[in-house]
Amino acid sequence: MIIKLTSENKYFLDILYKNPNTDQGLYLKELKNGIVIGNVVSANEYHCVFLDGKHSYLPEEGNQIDFQSYCSPLLALNMSTEFFNHLYKENASLSETVISWLDKNYNEVDTEKCTIEVATFFIDSGWYKNDRYLLSKYIDGISLNHKIGNNYELNIEGKTVREALQKFSLVALFSHFTNKYAVYTYIDDYFIQKHITMLTNISGIPYFVFYLFIKRIMRSPVQFEKFKPQLEAYFNSEIQFVFTDTHQSRKEFICSQINFEEPVLDFGCGELQYFKLLLKKGFTQEYHAYDEVDFKHIADKITAIENADNLRWIESLEEIKDFEGQVILSEVIEHNSFEEAKELLIWIRDNTNFTQLFVTTPDKDFNVNYEMTEEFRHDDHDFELSNSEFRELINEIFPNPKSFYGVGDCVKGVYPTSAVIIQKK
């Protein structure tokens, strides 16, 4: 792998801490089974090169060709740490740090654009589609050009050397942890803190990048709680993060409210995610699963593997008329036309004797946080409601006692999921 940095800044090499008069501008150090080499090409260009001995970045030891040592995002991450770790400190303290031989601080000298180029960069995730890389949508100055297979040319541009390097490391970080073909990386608190510093050093990063960081990089709720205040402080506490992703947050919310002494009807059950979670929590009452799509084979498989004799697959609506118990209707109504959704809610009202009815649906006002404007959150949605429209719909159909909730992260008072728990008549 070769990483090329260029800048017209006359202090470029000073910012990088690279002295062309030392060892003819060369720097060599062992990295895994290979050697990293830093080379001063000119006053405005610096190259980082990795020459591997054998299989330093290859997940499959049986493969004779270690192509990952030429293009791995993890290698890019390791190389940037090796060469430029001094530039990954918090902005306020680094800005005031004096470069001793210049008697100037970084704010005085790091004032011009910097570009970083990697000729071959490996990505095998869904983050590159429709000729665009996901992070390019949210962070300026990141571009990928497809070459062949899973190989891309990566180009980064920053307003300063520090910004370019921090963007570069974030791309390498996210790419490594979303690639299917990746070496396991141990993530400790130091690793998390280092990359939170990079995120918060760059101005204007939107909510969704932080969401991805929490969901893809953080490994435990304990780790999340430790760093949560720093993440929220970036947004002046106008955002409140949760550890679980949007889908998991819905599951946790509903399952935390389920009465374990009553049966459940999961209307539009999909692949039975709610049942799996409730089963882990010790739910033993009868669980009736219904969906227009035939997922009976999944229900049968769960029954066999988990010995779940309380799971009942429902073939038709007639079988659930007069059902008594709790009803889950999660992320279902938006897959119908608005009129069909109303008819479905009325059918449940009039044909079941529910003790609790759980209804969730996306709040369309949250979509702006995904950089979405007119499109729905998913292609198979026929409509999406704002929280106020959702409340109006539910109140129109159900005069019952009820409680409304927002589920998931909260961005300026708006949640990704609108939820209601409707009590029996």
Short mmCIF file of C-alpha atoms in Angstrom, two decimals:
data_model
loop_
_atom_site.label_atom_id
_atom_site.label_comp_id
_atom_site.label_asym_id
_atom_site.label_seq_id
_atom_site.Cartn_x
_atom_site.Cartn_y
_atom_site.Cartn_z
CA MET A 1 0.00 0.00 0.00
CA ILE A 2 1.14 3.54 -0.79
CA ILE A 3 -0.44 6.57 0.87
CA LYS A 4 0.41 9.87 -0.81
CA LEU A 5 0.01 13.18 1.01
CA THR A 6 0.41 16.51 -0.77
CA SER A 7 -0.01 20.14 0.26
CA GLU A 8 1.20 23.50 -0.95
CA ASN A 9 1.76 24.55 2.65
CA LYS A 10 5.38 25.63 3.10
CA TYR A 11 5.26 24.13 6.60
CA PHE A 12 3.92 20.82 5.31
CA LEU A 13 6.84 18.65 6.49
CA ASP A 14 7.03 20.51 9.80
CA ILE A 15 3.36 19.71 10.48
CA LEU A 16 4.04 16.03 9.70
CA TYR A 17 7.20 16.05 11.91
CA LYS A 18 9.25 14.79 8.96
CA ASN A 19 12.77 16.12 8.46
CA PRO A 20 14.20 15.67 4.94
CA ASN A 21 17.71 16.16 6.33
CA THR A 22 17.46 13.09 8.55
CA ASP A 23 18.41 9.79 6.85
CA GLN A 24 17.69 11.43 3.50
CA GLY A 25 14.06 11.82 4.47
CA LEU A 26 13.50 8.09 5.05
CA TYR A 27 11.76 6.49 8.01
CA LEU A 28 11.59 2.70 8.44
CA LYS A 29 9.92 0.63 11.13
CA GLU A 30 8.58 -2.89 11.54
CA LEU A 31 4.81 -3.37 11.31
CA LYS A 32 3.45 -6.89 11.82
CA ASN A 33 5.45 -9.08 9.40
CA GLY A 34 6.50 -6.20 7.17
CA ILE A 35 8.10 -2.77 7.13
CA VAL A 36 6.53 0.69 6.88
CA ILE A 37 8.58 3.27 5.05
CA GLY A 38 8.09 7.02 5.11
CA ASN A 39 9.64 8.97 2.28
CA VAL A 40 9.99 12.72 1.74
CA VAL A 41 9.43 13.07 -2.00
CA SER A 42 9.56 16.86 -1.94
CA ALA A 43 8.77 19.79 0.33
CA ASN A 44 5.11 19.35 -0.61
CA GLU A 45 4.75 15.58 -0.95
CA TYR A 46 5.14 12.70 1.49
CA HIS A 47 4.68 8.98 0.81
CA CYS A 48 3.95 6.14 3.25
CA VAL A 49 4.70 2.64 1.94
CA PHE A 50 4.14 -0.82 3.41
CA LEU A 51 6.21 -3.78 2.26
CA ASP A 52 4.95 -7.05 3.67
CA GLY A 53 6.97 -10.09 4.53
CA LYS A 54 4.12 -12.60 4.72
CA HIS A 55 0.41 -12.59 5.51
CA SER A 56 0.29 -9.56 7.83
CA TYR A 57 -3.29 -8.62 6.88
CA LEU A 58 -4.68 -11.88 5.53
CA PRO A 59 -7.66 -13.39 7.40
CA GLU A 60 -7.24 -16.68 5.50
CA GLU A 61 -3.81 -18.12 6.15
CA GLY A 62 -4.25 -20.77 3.47
CA ASN A 63 -4.36 -18.14 0.72
CA GLN A 64 -0.98 -17.83 -0.94
CA ILE A 65 -1.55 -14.28 -2.21
CA ASP A 66 -1.82 -11.71 0.56
CA PHE A 67 -3.47 -8.99 -1.53
CA GLN A 68 -4.85 -7.36 1.64
CA SER A 69 -1.36 -6.08 2.45
CA TYR A 70 -1.70 -3.81 -0.58
CA CYS A 71 -5.16 -2.42 0.04
CA SER A 72 -6.56 -3.22 3.51
CA PRO A 73 -8.37 -0.39 5.37
CA LEU A 74 -6.92 -1.80 8.61
CA LEU A 75 -3.43 -1.40 7.15
CA ALA A 76 -4.26 2.20 6.21
CA LEU A 77 -5.43 2.76 9.79
CA ASN A 78 -2.25 1.24 11.23
CA MET A 79 0.01 3.21 8.90
CA SER A 80 -1.63 6.55 9.63
CA THR A 81 -1.31 5.86 13.35
CA GLU A 82 2.35 4.95 12.95
CA PHE A 83 3.24 8.08 11.00
CA PHE A 84 0.85 10.75 12.22
CA ASN A 85 -0.37 9.87 15.70
CA HIS A 86 0.75 13.27 16.99
CA LEU A 87 -1.94 14.91 14.83
CA TYR A 88 -4.83 12.96 16.34
CA LYS A 89 -5.08 14.95 19.54
CA GLU A 90 -8.05 17.10 20.52
CA ASN A 91 -8.23 20.24 18.38
CA ALA A 92 -8.10 22.83 21.14
CA SER A 93 -4.93 21.45 22.71
CA LEU A 94 -3.24 20.62 19.40
CA SER A 95 -3.98 24.07 17.98
CA GLU A 96 -2.03 25.70 20.81
CA THR A 97 0.85 23.19 20.67
CA VAL A 98 4.05 24.93 19.64
CA ILE A 99 6.33 23.35 17.03
CA SER A 100 9.57 24.08 18.84
CA TRP A 101 11.90 24.62 15.86
CA LEU A 102 9.44 27.06 14.27
CA ASP A 103 8.29 28.73 17.46
CA LYS A 104 4.78 28.65 15.95
CA ASN A 105 1.67 26.69 16.93
CA TYR A 106 -0.46 24.54 14.62
CA ASN A 107 -3.11 27.19 14.19
CA GLU A 108 -0.46 29.49 12.76
CA VAL A 109 1.09 27.00 10.32
CA ASP A 110 -1.60 24.43 9.41
CA THR A 111 -3.69 26.76 7.27
CA GLU A 112 -3.76 25.27 3.76
CA LYS A 113 -5.45 22.39 1.99
CA CYS A 114 -4.07 18.86 2.03
CA THR A 115 -4.94 15.90 -0.17
CA ILE A 116 -4.42 12.20 0.49
CA GLU A 117 -4.49 9.53 -2.19
CA VAL A 118 -4.51 5.74 -1.93
CA ALA A 119 -4.34 4.08 -5.34
CA THR A 120 -5.89 0.78 -4.20
CA PHE A 121 -8.31 0.66 -1.27
CA PHE A 122 -10.40 -2.43 -0.49
CA ILE A 123 -14.15 -2.21 0.25
CA ASP A 124 -16.54 -5.17 0.17
CA SER A 125 -19.55 -3.77 2.01
CA GLY A 126 -22.87 -2.22 1.07
CA TRP A 127 -21.45 1.20 1.85
CA TYR A 128 -20.55 1.74 -1.81
CA LYS A 129 -23.51 1.60 -4.17
CA ASN A 130 -24.93 3.59 -7.05
CA ASP A 131 -21.40 4.89 -7.71
CA ARG A 132 -21.21 6.59 -4.34
CA TYR A 133 -19.62 5.86 -0.99
CA LEU A 134 -21.90 6.28 2.03
CA LEU A 135 -19.60 8.59 4.00
CA SER A 136 -19.22 10.89 0.97
CA LYS A 137 -22.88 11.74 1.47
CA TYR A 138 -22.24 13.04 4.98
CA ILE A 139 -18.63 14.29 5.03
CA ASP A 140 -17.22 16.61 2.36
CA GLY A 141 -13.91 15.84 0.72
CA ILE A 142 -14.20 12.03 0.48
CA SER A 143 -14.33 10.38 -2.94
CA LEU A 144 -13.95 6.82 -4.18
CA ASN A 145 -13.47 5.77 -7.80
CA HIS A 146 -14.14 2.14 -8.64
CA LYS A 147 -11.26 0.28 -10.28
CA ILE A 148 -11.93 -3.46 -10.40
CA GLY A 149 -13.70 -5.91 -8.13
CA ASN A 150 -13.68 -4.55 -4.57
CA ASN A 151 -10.78 -2.21 -5.22
CA TYR A 152 -11.17 1.57 -5.33
CA GLU A 153 -9.04 4.65 -5.60
CA LEU A 154 -9.52 6.75 -2.47
CA ASN A 155 -9.06 10.51 -2.41
CA ILE A 156 -9.40 12.74 0.65
CA GLU A 157 -9.30 16.52 0.79
CA GLY A 158 -9.11 18.57 3.95
CA LYS A 159 -8.95 22.27 4.71
CA THR A 160 -5.84 21.52 6.75
CA VAL A 161 -3.36 18.67 7.07
CA ARG A 162 -4.96 17.68 10.36
CA GLU A 163 -8.47 17.59 8.90
CA ALA A 164 -7.38 15.52 5.89
CA LEU A 165 -5.67 12.93 8.09
CA GLN A 166 -8.59 12.70 10.46
CA LYS A 167 -11.04 12.19 7.60
CA PHE A 168 -8.71 9.58 6.14
CA SER A 169 -8.54 7.64 9.39
CA LEU A 170 -12.33 7.75 9.79
CA VAL A 171 -12.80 6.31 6.28
CA ALA A 172 -10.28 3.57 7.06
CA LEU A 173 -12.00 2.90 10.40
CA PHE A 174 -15.53 2.59 9.01
CA SER A 175 -14.39 0.65 5.96
CA HIS A 176 -12.55 -1.90 8.05
CA PHE A 177 -15.41 -2.53 10.43
CA THR A 178 -18.04 -2.81 7.69
CA ASN A 179 -16.01 -5.01 5.34
CA LYS A 180 -17.02 -8.66 5.23
CA TYR A 181 -13.39 -9.60 4.60
CA ALA A 182 -11.76 -8.17 7.69
CA VAL A 183 -9.30 -9.09 10.39
CA TYR A 184 -10.76 -9.01 13.90
CA THR A 185 -9.69 -5.89 15.76
CA TYR A 186 -9.73 -5.55 19.54
CA ILE A 187 -11.55 -2.37 20.53
CA ASP A 188 -10.57 -0.95 23.88
CA ASP A 189 -11.44 2.39 25.45
CA TYR A 190 -8.24 3.99 24.14
CA PHE A 191 -9.20 3.05 20.57
CA ILE A 192 -12.71 4.45 21.03
CA GLN A 193 -11.44 7.68 22.61
CA LYS A 194 -8.94 8.24 19.82
CA HIS A 195 -11.58 8.04 17.11
CA ILE A 196 -14.16 10.03 19.03
CA THR A 197 -11.52 12.76 19.15
CA MET A 198 -11.21 12.58 15.35
CA LEU A 199 -14.98 12.75 14.91
CA THR A 200 -15.40 15.71 17.21
CA ASN A 201 -12.38 17.52 15.75
CA ILE A 202 -14.13 17.86 12.39
CA SER A 203 -16.90 20.45 12.27
CA GLY A 204 -20.26 19.82 10.65
CA ILE A 205 -20.42 16.03 10.91
CA PRO A 206 -24.12 15.08 10.99
CA TYR A 207 -25.97 12.87 13.44
CA PHE A 208 -26.02 9.78 11.21
CA VAL A 209 -22.23 9.40 11.17
CA PHE A 210 -22.24 9.34 14.97
CA TYR A 211 -25.10 6.82 14.84
CA LEU A 212 -23.00 4.58 12.59
CA PHE A 213 -19.99 4.98 14.89
CA ILE A 214 -21.97 3.85 17.93
CA LYS A 215 -23.64 0.93 16.17
CA ARG A 216 -20.63 -0.32 14.20
CA ILE A 217 -17.67 0.38 16.46
CA MET A 218 -18.76 0.31 20.09
CA ARG A 219 -18.89 -3.14 21.60
CA SER A 220 -20.79 -2.87 24.86
CA PRO A 221 -23.39 -0.75 26.67
CA VAL A 222 -20.82 -0.04 29.38
CA GLN A 223 -18.41 1.39 26.82
CA PHE A 224 -21.23 3.39 25.26
CA GLU A 225 -22.32 4.92 28.56
CA LYS A 226 -18.74 5.97 29.29
CA PHE A 227 -18.39 7.98 26.06
CA LYS A 228 -22.02 9.03 25.53
CA PRO A 229 -21.54 12.51 27.14
CA GLN A 230 -18.71 13.36 24.70
CA LEU A 231 -20.80 12.36 21.69
CA GLU A 232 -23.80 14.38 22.83
CA ALA A 233 -21.67 17.39 23.74
CA TYR A 234 -20.67 17.68 20.06
CA PHE A 235 -24.32 18.57 19.36
CA ASN A 236 -24.70 20.79 22.44
CA SER A 237 -26.85 18.05 23.99
CA GLU A 238 -29.59 18.56 21.37
CA ILE A 239 -29.21 14.85 20.61
CA GLN A 240 -29.64 11.97 23.04
CA PHE A 241 -28.12 8.71 21.83
CA VAL A 242 -29.08 5.15 22.79
CA PHE A 243 -26.83 2.12 22.39
CA THR A 244 -29.19 -0.04 20.33
CA ASP A 245 -29.96 0.59 16.66
CA THR A 246 -33.41 1.69 15.51
CA HIS A 247 -34.73 -1.83 14.96
CA GLN A 248 -33.30 -3.20 18.20
CA SER A 249 -34.63 -0.19 20.12
CA ARG A 250 -38.17 -1.00 18.99
CA LYS A 251 -37.78 -4.64 20.04
CA GLU A 252 -36.35 -3.73 23.42
CA PHE A 253 -39.12 -1.17 24.01
CA ILE A 254 -42.00 -3.50 23.22
CA CYS A 255 -40.52 -6.55 24.94
CA SER A 256 -39.90 -4.50 28.08
CA GLN A 257 -43.63 -3.68 28.21
CA ILE A 258 -44.98 -7.16 27.49
CA ASN A 259 -46.96 -8.86 30.24
CA PHE A 260 -45.41 -12.33 30.60
CA GLU A 261 -48.64 -13.69 32.07
CA GLU A 262 -50.70 -13.17 28.89
CA PRO A 263 -50.51 -14.62 25.35
CA VAL A 264 -49.27 -12.53 22.43
CA LEU A 265 -50.44 -12.08 18.84
CA ASP A 266 -47.65 -10.79 16.59
CA PHE A 267 -49.50 -9.36 13.59
CA GLY A 268 -47.08 -8.97 10.68
CA CYS A 269 -44.47 -10.98 12.56
CA GLY A 270 -41.88 -11.17 9.76
CA GLU A 271 -39.05 -13.48 10.74
CA LEU A 272 -40.21 -13.61 14.37
CA GLN A 273 -37.63 -11.24 15.87
CA TYR A 274 -39.92 -10.33 18.75
CA PHE A 275 -40.58 -13.94 19.64
CA LYS A 276 -36.85 -14.75 19.64
CA LEU A 277 -36.14 -11.92 22.08
CA LEU A 278 -39.09 -12.76 24.34
CA LEU A 279 -38.06 -16.42 24.32
CA LYS A 280 -34.60 -15.43 25.57
CA LYS A 281 -36.26 -13.44 28.34
CA GLY A 282 -38.27 -16.48 29.45
CA PHE A 283 -41.67 -15.90 27.82
CA THR A 284 -43.74 -19.11 28.07
CA GLN A 285 -47.31 -18.05 27.21
CA GLU A 286 -48.79 -18.89 23.81
CA TYR A 287 -47.34 -16.78 20.98
CA HIS A 288 -49.47 -16.48 17.84
CA ALA A 289 -47.53 -15.39 14.74
CA TYR A 290 -49.28 -14.09 11.61
CA ASP A 291 -47.92 -12.58 8.42
CA GLU A 292 -49.14 -12.25 4.85
CA VAL A 293 -45.75 -13.59 3.77
CA ASP A 294 -45.30 -17.29 4.52
CA PHE A 295 -42.66 -17.54 7.23
CA LYS A 296 -43.98 -20.84 8.55
CA HIS A 297 -40.69 -22.57 7.70
CA ILE A 298 -38.90 -20.14 10.02
CA ALA A 299 -41.46 -20.75 12.77
CA ASP A 300 -41.03 -24.50 12.36
CA LYS A 301 -37.25 -24.17 12.51
CA ILE A 302 -37.39 -22.07 15.69
CA THR A 303 -39.81 -24.56 17.26
CA ALA A 304 -37.47 -27.45 16.49
CA ILE A 305 -34.21 -25.79 17.54
CA GLU A 306 -35.48 -24.00 20.64
CA ASN A 307 -38.09 -26.62 21.59
CA ALA A 308 -40.55 -23.72 21.62
CA ASP A 309 -43.88 -25.47 21.99
CA ASN A 310 -45.67 -22.18 22.75
CA LEU A 311 -45.22 -20.82 19.20
CA ARG A 312 -48.29 -21.02 16.97
CA TRP A 313 -48.18 -20.14 13.26
CA ILE A 314 -51.47 -18.59 12.11
CA GLU A 315 -52.57 -19.32 8.54
CA SER A 316 -55.54 -16.95 8.22
CA LEU A 317 -57.28 -14.00 9.86
CA GLU A 318 -60.21 -16.23 10.80
CA GLU A 319 -57.98 -18.06 13.28
CA ILE A 320 -57.28 -14.90 15.26
CA LYS A 321 -60.78 -13.51 15.50
CA ASP A 322 -61.71 -13.04 19.14
CA PHE A 323 -58.07 -13.42 20.20
CA GLU A 324 -57.61 -12.38 23.84
CA GLY A 325 -54.27 -11.04 24.92
CA GLN A 326 -51.59 -8.65 23.77
CA VAL A 327 -51.20 -7.63 20.11
CA ILE A 328 -47.97 -6.44 18.49
CA LEU A 329 -48.35 -4.41 15.28
CA SER A 330 -44.79 -3.19 14.77
CA GLU A 331 -43.67 -1.53 11.53
CA VAL A 332 -46.67 -2.94 9.66
CA ILE A 333 -49.11 -0.17 8.82
CA GLU A 334 -46.70 1.73 6.54
CA HIS A 335 -46.47 -1.31 4.23
CA ASN A 336 -50.09 -0.72 3.19
CA SER A 337 -51.87 2.19 1.62
CA PHE A 338 -53.10 4.69 4.18
CA GLU A 339 -56.71 3.55 3.76
CA GLU A 340 -55.71 -0.11 4.09
CA ALA A 341 -53.76 0.74 7.25
CA LYS A 342 -56.85 2.36 8.75
CA GLU A 343 -58.94 -0.69 7.83
CA LEU A 344 -56.36 -2.98 9.46
CA LEU A 345 -56.39 -0.99 12.70
CA ILE A 346 -60.19 -0.99 12.72
CA TRP A 347 -60.22 -4.77 12.05
CA ILE A 348 -57.95 -5.36 15.08
CA ARG A 349 -60.12 -3.04 17.17
CA ASP A 350 -63.32 -4.83 16.23
CA ASN A 351 -62.16 -8.45 15.96
CA THR A 352 -59.77 -8.97 18.85
CA ASN A 353 -60.07 -8.55 22.59
CA PHE A 354 -56.65 -7.09 23.13
CA THR A 355 -55.43 -6.21 26.60
CA GLN A 356 -52.57 -4.18 25.15
CA LEU A 357 -52.02 -3.16 21.53
CA PHE A 358 -48.50 -2.07 20.56
CA VAL A 359 -48.25 -0.04 17.34
CA THR A 360 -45.02 1.40 15.93
CA THR A 361 -44.23 3.18 12.68
CA PRO A 362 -41.42 5.42 11.36
CA ASP A 363 -41.67 9.13 12.12
CA LYS A 364 -41.13 10.79 8.75
CA ASP A 365 -39.87 13.98 10.43
CA PHE A 366 -36.77 12.04 11.49
CA ASN A 367 -35.82 11.18 7.90
CA VAL A 368 -33.98 14.46 7.46
CA ASN A 369 -31.32 13.00 9.79
CA TYR A 370 -30.65 10.34 7.15
CA GLU A 371 -30.22 13.08 4.51
CA MET A 372 -33.57 12.06 3.02
CA THR A 373 -36.01 14.62 1.65
CA GLU A 374 -39.01 13.31 -0.25
CA GLU A 375 -38.27 9.56 -0.33
CA PHE A 376 -39.57 7.09 2.24
CA ARG A 377 -37.22 5.41 4.68
CA HIS A 378 -37.60 2.09 2.88
CA ASP A 379 -38.65 1.32 -0.68
CA ASP A 380 -41.51 -0.96 0.41
CA HIS A 381 -43.26 1.76 2.45
CA ASP A 382 -46.48 3.10 0.95
CA PHE A 383 -46.70 6.06 3.33
CA GLU A 384 -45.02 7.52 6.40
CA LEU A 385 -46.50 9.74 9.08
CA SER A 386 -45.20 12.48 11.28
CA ASN A 387 -45.66 11.92 15.01
CA SER A 388 -48.63 14.32 15.09
CA GLU A 389 -50.28 12.54 12.13
CA PHE A 390 -49.72 9.20 13.84
CA ARG A 391 -51.36 10.44 17.03
CA GLU A 392 -54.29 11.78 15.03
CA LEU A 393 -54.78 8.43 13.27
CA ILE A 394 -54.65 6.42 16.51
CA ASN A 395 -56.94 8.79 18.41
CA GLU A 396 -59.46 8.71 15.56
CA ILE A 397 -59.77 4.90 15.71
CA PHE A 398 -59.15 4.10 19.37
CA PRO A 399 -60.98 6.00 22.14
CA ASN A 400 -59.24 3.64 24.61
CA PRO A 401 -56.71 4.78 27.22
CA LYS A 402 -53.31 4.97 25.59
CA SER A 403 -49.73 6.21 25.97
CA PHE A 404 -47.56 7.57 23.16
CA TYR A 405 -43.78 7.20 23.05
CA GLY A 406 -40.76 8.09 20.95
CA VAL A 407 -38.31 5.19 20.53
CA GLY A 408 -34.59 5.34 19.71
CA ASP A 409 -32.22 8.27 19.49
CA CYS A 410 -33.73 11.71 20.06
CA VAL A 411 -32.65 14.51 17.71
CA LYS A 412 -34.03 17.88 18.73
CA GLY A 413 -37.12 16.25 20.20
CA VAL A 414 -37.80 13.93 17.25
CA TYR A 415 -37.43 10.12 17.39
CA PRO A 416 -36.98 7.65 14.50
CA THR A 417 -39.96 5.60 15.70
CA SER A 418 -43.42 6.67 16.86
CA ALA A 419 -45.01 4.19 19.24
CA VAL A 420 -48.25 3.80 21.18
CA ILE A 421 -49.51 1.33 23.75
CA ILE A 422 -53.30 1.14 23.64
CA GLN A 423 -55.07 -0.43 26.62
CA LYS A 424 -58.16 -2.61 26.54
CA LYS A 425 -61.52 -0.95 26.15
#
